[in-house]
Short mmCIF file of C-alpha atoms in Angstrom, two decimals:
data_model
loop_
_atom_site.label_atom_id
_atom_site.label_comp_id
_atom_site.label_asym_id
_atom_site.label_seq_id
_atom_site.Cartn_x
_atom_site.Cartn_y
_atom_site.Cartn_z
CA UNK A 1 -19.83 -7.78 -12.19
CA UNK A 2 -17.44 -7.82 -15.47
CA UNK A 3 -14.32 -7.28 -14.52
CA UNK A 4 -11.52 -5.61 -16.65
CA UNK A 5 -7.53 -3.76 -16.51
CA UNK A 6 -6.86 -1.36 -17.48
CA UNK A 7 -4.08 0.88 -18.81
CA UNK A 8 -4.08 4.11 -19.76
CA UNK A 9 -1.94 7.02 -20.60
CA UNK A 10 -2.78 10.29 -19.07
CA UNK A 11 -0.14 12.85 -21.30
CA UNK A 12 2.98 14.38 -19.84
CA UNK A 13 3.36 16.46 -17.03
CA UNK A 14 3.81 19.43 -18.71
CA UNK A 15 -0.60 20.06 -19.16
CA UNK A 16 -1.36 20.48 -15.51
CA UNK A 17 -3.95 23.21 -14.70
CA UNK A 18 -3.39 25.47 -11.70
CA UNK A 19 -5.22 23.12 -9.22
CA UNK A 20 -3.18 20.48 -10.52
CA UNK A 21 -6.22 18.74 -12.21
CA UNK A 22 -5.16 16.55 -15.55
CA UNK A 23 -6.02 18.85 -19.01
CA UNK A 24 -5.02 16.19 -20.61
CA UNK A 25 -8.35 13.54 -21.52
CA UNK A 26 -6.80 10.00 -20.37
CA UNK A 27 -6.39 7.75 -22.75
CA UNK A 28 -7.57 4.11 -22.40
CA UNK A 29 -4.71 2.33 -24.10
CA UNK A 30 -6.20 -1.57 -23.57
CA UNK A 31 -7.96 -3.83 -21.32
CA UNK A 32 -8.73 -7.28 -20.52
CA UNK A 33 -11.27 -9.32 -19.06
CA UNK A 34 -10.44 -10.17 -15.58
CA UNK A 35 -11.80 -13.40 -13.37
CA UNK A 36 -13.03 -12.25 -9.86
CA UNK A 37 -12.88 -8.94 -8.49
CA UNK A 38 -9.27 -7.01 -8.47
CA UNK A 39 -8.04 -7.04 -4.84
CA UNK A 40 -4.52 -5.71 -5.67
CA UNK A 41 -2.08 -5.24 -8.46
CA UNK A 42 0.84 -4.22 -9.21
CA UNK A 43 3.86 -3.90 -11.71
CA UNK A 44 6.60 -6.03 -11.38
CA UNK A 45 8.33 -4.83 -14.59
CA UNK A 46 8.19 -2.34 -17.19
CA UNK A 47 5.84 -5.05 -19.48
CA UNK A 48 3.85 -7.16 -16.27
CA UNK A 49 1.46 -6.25 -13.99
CA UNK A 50 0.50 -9.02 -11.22
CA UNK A 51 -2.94 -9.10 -10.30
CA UNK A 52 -4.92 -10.51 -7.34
CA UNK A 53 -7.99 -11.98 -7.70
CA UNK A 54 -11.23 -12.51 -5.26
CA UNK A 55 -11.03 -15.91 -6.85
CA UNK A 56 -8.11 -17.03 -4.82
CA UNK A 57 -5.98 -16.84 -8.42
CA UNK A 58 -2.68 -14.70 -9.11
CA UNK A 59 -2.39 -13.55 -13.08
CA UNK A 60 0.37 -12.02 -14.51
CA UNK A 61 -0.54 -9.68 -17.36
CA UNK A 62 1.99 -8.50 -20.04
CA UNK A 63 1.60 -5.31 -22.00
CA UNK A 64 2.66 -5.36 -25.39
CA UNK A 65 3.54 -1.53 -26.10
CA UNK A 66 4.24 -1.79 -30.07
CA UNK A 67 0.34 -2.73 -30.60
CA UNK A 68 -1.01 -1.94 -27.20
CA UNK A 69 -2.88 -4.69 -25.77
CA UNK A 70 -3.09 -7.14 -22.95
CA UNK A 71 -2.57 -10.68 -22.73
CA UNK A 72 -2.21 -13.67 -19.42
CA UNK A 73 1.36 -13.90 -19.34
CA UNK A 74 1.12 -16.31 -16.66
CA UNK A 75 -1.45 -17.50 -13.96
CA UNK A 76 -1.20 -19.17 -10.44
CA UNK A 77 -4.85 -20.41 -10.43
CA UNK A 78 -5.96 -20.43 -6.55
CA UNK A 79 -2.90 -19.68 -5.08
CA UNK A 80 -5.68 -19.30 -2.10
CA UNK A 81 -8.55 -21.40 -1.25
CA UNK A 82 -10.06 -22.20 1.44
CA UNK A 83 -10.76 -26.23 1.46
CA UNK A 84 -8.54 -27.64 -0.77
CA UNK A 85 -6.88 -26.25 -4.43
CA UNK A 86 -9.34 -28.27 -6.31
CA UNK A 87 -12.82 -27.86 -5.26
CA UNK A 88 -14.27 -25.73 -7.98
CA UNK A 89 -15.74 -23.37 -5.24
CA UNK A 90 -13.04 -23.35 -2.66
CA UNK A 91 -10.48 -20.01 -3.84
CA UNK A 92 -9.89 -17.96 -0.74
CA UNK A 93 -9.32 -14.24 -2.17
CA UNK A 94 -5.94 -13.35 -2.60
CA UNK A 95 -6.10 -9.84 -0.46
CA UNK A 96 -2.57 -8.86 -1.28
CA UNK A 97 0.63 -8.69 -3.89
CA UNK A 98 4.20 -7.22 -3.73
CA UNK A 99 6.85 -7.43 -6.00
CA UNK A 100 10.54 -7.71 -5.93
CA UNK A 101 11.13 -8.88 -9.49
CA UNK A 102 11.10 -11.34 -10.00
CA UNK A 103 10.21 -12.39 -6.55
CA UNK A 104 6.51 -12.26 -6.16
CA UNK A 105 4.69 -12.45 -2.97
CA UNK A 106 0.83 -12.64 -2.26
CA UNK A 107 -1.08 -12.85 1.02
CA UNK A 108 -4.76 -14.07 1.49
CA UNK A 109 -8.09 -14.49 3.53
CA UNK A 110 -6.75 -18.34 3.92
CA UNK A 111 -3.99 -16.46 6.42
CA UNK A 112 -1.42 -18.19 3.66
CA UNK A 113 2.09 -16.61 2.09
CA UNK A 114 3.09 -17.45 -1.01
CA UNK A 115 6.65 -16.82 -2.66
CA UNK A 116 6.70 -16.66 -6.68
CA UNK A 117 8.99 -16.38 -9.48
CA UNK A 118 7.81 -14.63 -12.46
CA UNK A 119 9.06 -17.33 -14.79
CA UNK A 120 8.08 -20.49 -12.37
CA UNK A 121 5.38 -22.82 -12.40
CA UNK A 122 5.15 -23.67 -8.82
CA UNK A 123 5.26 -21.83 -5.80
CA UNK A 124 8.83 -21.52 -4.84
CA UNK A 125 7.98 -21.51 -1.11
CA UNK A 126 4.47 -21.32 0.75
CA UNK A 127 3.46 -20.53 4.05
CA UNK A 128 0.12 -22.58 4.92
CA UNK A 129 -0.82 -21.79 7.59
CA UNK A 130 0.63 -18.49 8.21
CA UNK A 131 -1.83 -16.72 10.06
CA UNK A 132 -5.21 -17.93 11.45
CA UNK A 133 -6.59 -15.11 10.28
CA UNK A 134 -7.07 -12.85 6.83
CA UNK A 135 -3.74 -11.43 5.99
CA UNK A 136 -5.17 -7.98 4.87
CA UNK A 137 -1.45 -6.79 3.06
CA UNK A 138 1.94 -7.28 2.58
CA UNK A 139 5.19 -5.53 1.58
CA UNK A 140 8.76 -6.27 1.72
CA UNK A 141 10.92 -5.55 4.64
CA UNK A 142 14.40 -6.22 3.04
CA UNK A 143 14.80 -8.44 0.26
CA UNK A 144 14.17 -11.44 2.01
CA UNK A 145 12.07 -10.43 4.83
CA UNK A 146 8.40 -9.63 4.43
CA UNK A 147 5.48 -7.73 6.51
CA UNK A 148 2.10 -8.78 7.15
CA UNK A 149 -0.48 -7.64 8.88
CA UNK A 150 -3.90 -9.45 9.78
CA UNK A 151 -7.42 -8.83 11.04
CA UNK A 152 -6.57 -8.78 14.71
CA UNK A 153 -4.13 -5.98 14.68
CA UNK A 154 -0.78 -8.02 14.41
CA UNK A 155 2.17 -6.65 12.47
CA UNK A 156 4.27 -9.97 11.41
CA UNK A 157 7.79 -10.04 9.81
CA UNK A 158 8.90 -12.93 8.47
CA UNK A 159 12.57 -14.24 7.34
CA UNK A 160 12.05 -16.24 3.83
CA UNK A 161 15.07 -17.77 4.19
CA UNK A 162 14.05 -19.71 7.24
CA UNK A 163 12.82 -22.96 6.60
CA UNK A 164 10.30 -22.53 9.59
CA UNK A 165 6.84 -21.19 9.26
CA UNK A 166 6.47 -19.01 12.02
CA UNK A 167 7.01 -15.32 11.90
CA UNK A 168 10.50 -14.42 13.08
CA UNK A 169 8.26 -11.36 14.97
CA UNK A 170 5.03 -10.85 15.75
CA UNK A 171 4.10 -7.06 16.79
CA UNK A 172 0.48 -5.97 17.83
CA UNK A 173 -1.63 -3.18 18.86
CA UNK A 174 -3.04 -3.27 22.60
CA UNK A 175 -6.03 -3.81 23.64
CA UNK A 176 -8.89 -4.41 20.85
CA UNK A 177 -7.97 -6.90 18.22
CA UNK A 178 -8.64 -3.85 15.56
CA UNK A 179 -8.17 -5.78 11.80
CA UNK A 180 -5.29 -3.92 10.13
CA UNK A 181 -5.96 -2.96 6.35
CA UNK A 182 -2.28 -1.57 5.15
CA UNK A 183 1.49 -1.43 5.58
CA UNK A 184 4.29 0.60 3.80
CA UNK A 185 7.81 0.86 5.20
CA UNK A 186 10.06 3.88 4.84
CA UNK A 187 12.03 3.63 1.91
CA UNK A 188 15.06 4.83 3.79
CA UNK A 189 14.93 3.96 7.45
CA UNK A 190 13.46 0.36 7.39
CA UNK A 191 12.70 -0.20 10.65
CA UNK A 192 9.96 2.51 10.63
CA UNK A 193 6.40 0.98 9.41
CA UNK A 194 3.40 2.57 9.06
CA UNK A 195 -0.25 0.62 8.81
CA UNK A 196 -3.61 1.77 9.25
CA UNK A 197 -6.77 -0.45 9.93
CA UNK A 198 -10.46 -0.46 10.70
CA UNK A 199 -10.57 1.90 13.19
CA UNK A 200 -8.92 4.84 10.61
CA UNK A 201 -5.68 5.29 12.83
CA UNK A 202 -2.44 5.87 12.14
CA UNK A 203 -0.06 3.53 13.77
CA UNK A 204 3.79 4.24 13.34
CA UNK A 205 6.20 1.56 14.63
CA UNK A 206 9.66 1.18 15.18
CA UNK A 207 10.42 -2.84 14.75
CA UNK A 208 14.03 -2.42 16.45
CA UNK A 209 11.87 -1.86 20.01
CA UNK A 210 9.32 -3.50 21.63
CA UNK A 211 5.72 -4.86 20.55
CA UNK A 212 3.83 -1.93 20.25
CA UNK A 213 3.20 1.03 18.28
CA UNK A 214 5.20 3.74 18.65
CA UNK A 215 2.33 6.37 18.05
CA UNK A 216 -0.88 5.97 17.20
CA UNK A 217 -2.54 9.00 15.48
CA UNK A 218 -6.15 9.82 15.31
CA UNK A 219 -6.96 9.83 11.60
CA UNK A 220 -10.11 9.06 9.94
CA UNK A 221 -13.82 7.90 10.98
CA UNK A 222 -13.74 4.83 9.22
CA UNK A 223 -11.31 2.35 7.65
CA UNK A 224 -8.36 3.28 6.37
CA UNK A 225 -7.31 1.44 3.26
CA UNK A 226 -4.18 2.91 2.14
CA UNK A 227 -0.93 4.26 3.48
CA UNK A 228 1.99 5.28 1.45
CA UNK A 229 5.10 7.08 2.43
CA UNK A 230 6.30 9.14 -0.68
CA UNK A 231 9.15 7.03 -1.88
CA UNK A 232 11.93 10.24 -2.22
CA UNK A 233 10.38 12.63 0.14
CA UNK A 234 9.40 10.38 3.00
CA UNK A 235 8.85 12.90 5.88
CA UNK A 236 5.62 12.94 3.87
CA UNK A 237 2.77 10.06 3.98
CA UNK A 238 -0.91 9.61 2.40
CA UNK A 239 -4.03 7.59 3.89
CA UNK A 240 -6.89 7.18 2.07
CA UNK A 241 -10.20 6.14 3.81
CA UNK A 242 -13.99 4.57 3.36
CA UNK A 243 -14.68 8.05 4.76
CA UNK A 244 -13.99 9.85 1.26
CA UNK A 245 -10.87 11.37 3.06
CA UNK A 246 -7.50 11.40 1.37
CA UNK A 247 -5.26 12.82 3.94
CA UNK A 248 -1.45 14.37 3.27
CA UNK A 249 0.71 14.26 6.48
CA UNK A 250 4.20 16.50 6.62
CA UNK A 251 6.16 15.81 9.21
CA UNK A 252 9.09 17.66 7.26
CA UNK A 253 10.82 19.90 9.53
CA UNK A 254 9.76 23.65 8.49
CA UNK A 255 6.46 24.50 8.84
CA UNK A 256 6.30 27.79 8.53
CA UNK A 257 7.96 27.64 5.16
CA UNK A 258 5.41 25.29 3.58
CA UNK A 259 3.96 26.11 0.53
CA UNK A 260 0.40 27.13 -0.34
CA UNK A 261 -0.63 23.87 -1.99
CA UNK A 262 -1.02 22.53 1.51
CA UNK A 263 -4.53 24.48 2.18
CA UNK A 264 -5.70 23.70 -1.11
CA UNK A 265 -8.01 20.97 0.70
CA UNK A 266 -9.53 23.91 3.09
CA UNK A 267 -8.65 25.01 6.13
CA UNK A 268 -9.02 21.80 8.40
CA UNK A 269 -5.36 21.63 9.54
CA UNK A 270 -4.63 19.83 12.47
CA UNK A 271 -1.03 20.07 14.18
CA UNK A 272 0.35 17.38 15.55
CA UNK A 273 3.88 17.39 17.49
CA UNK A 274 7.16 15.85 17.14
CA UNK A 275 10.48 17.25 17.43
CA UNK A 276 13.58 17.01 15.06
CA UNK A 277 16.92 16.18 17.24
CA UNK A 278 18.80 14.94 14.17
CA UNK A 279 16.94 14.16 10.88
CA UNK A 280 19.36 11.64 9.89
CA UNK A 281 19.58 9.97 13.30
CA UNK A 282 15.85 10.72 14.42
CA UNK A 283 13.06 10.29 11.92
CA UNK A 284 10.35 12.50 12.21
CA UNK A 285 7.85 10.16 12.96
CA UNK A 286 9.69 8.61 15.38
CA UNK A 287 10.16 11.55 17.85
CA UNK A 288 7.56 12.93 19.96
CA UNK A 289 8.66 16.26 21.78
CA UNK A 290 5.60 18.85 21.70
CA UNK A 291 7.74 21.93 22.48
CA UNK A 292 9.82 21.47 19.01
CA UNK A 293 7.51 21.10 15.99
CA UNK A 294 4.85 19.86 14.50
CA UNK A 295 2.87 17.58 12.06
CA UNK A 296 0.70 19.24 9.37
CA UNK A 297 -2.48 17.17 7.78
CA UNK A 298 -4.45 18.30 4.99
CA UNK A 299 -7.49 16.70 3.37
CA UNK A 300 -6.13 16.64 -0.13
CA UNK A 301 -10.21 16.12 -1.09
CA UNK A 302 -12.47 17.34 1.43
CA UNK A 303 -15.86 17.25 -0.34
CA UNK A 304 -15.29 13.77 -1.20
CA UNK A 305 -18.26 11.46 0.56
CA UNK A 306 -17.42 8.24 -1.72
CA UNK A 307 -14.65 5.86 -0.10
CA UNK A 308 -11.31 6.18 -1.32
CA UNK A 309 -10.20 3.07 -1.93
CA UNK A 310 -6.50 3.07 -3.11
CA UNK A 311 -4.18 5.43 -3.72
CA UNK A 312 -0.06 5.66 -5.02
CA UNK A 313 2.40 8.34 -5.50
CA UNK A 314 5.52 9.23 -7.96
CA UNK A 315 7.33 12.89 -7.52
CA UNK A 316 4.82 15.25 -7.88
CA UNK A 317 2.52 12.81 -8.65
CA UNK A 318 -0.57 11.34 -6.50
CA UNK A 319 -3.25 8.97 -8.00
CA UNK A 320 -5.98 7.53 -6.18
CA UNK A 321 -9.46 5.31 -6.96
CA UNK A 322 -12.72 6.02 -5.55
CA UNK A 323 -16.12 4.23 -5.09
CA UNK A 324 -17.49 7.05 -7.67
CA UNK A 325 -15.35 4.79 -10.51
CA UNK A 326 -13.36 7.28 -11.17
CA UNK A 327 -9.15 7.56 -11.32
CA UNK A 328 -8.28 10.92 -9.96
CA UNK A 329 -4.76 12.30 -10.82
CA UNK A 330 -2.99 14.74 -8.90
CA UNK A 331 -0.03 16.35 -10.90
CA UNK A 332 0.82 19.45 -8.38
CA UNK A 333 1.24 17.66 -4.89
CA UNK A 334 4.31 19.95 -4.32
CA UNK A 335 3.84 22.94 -6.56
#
């Protein structure tokens, strides 16, 4: 019910055990009292963390490092809402933030888009009616081009720089309207995005072609609410899921050279294929030739039974949130 961030310090990398388990005890370094439940956050700087609220209301928090504590650097109060900005009941949650410093953008259940500057009072640009739907998550395509995708399966990229507001494309999976949770692009290839949604599939799509997935993997038995590809290594991608699954997928080329760490979650390995014309021409998860190679999954937890509700990687680094209200870390991903 009392909501609070966070930060803590959780020692070098140089104390991990041999499973890769933290030796080090985290450190809570501060906190602050937060207004509604925290839907999404994340840094735009070194000092400032945005944070989206349940309460329709996007804070910017500033860490002072020389005596460690938080304070509200700067607050767009009901950013969302449902009825009108100043009924005292009517914030809409604000389901989603990404930064570009100092570009800020947030997405919410009132299917609007809102651009921010860190240091401006108003909205530099918003997108009322957006979507008629929730806008689960957003990320950034290209610096001024955004993603979005919604609770009936649509995959939206919009051009900030037109004055219009209509999405300058509109993908979607067939059939069932399936509500999409998450979105990351590949940080090298842009035009390959992967979400994941309420069903726990994978969906991979190519936005140069067509209007429709380019695969769609069987993944988890419920939602899934995260999907990162690992920002320098990203033949490699992580879901997380209500299931209690937190799922590794390699797609790198050589299989039968992978290391050990990948069986650390047991032995449930599933293959899927794809084939490798020309890595630099052909991603990975792009290509879909059987005879050539194949995909490798590992549940990175697989005694877990409490959702997984987030999760975010760095090098060798994987850290991920759980309905048990815990923060796991993960120093050994690649040991």
């Amino acid at each position: 019910q009392d909501n609070r961030i966070s930060i803590w310090s959780v020692g070098d990398l140089g104390n991990a055990g041999l499973g890769g388990e933290c030796q080090v005890e985290p450190q809570l370094l501060c906190d602050i009292k937060h207004n509604g439940d925290v839907m999404d956050m994340q840094f735009l700087d070194q000092e400032r963390i945005v944070v989206a609220s349940s309460t329709g209301t996007v804070t910017v928090f500033r860490h002072h490092q020389n005596n460690q504590t938080l304070s509200a650097n700067h607050q767009w109060e009901k950013a969302h809402y449902h009825v009108d900005q100043d009924t005292s009941y009517g914030g809409a949650a604000c389901t989603g933030v990404i930064c570009n410093n100092p570009e800020i953008v947030t997405v919410g259940e009132d299917g609007r888009i809102n651009l921010f500057r860190a240091d401006q009072k108003d909205a530099v640009r918003t997108i009322d009616n957006a979507d008629s739907s929730t806008l689960h998550a957003v990320t950034f395509l290209r610096t001024t081009e955004i993603l979005t995708v919604n609770s009936i399966g649509q995959l939206k990229i919009w051009d900030l720089r037109q004055q219009r507001n209509e999405p300058s494309q509109i993908f979607s999976l067939t059939g069932d309207r399936v509500p999409l949770h998450c979105v990351d692009r590949h940080p090298n290839q842009q035009h390959i995005v992967a979400t994941g949604g309420q069903d726990g599939m994978l969906s991979i799509w190519d936005i140069r072609q067509g209007t429709m997935p380019v695969s769609l993997l069987n993944a988890h038995e419920a939602e899934m609410w995260e999907v990162h590809f690992h920002p320098s290594n990203p033949d490699h991608l992580f879901t997380c899921s209500e299931d209690g699954s937190l799922w590794h997928w390699d797609a790198s080329t050589d299989v039968s050279e992978k290391t050990s760490f990948l069986h650390q979650g047991g032995r449930s390995t599933t293959y899927f294929s794809h084939s490798t014309i020309n890595q630099s021409v052909v991603s990975a998860w792009l290509s879909n030739d059987p005879t050539k190679d194949r995909m490798e999954i590992t549940n990175l937890i697989p005694n877990q039974t409490l959702s997984v509700n987030s999760l975010d990687i760095l090098g060798p680094c994987l850290v991920y949130g759980t309905d048990a209200e815990a923060i796991y870390v993960n120093r050994q991903l690649f040991a």
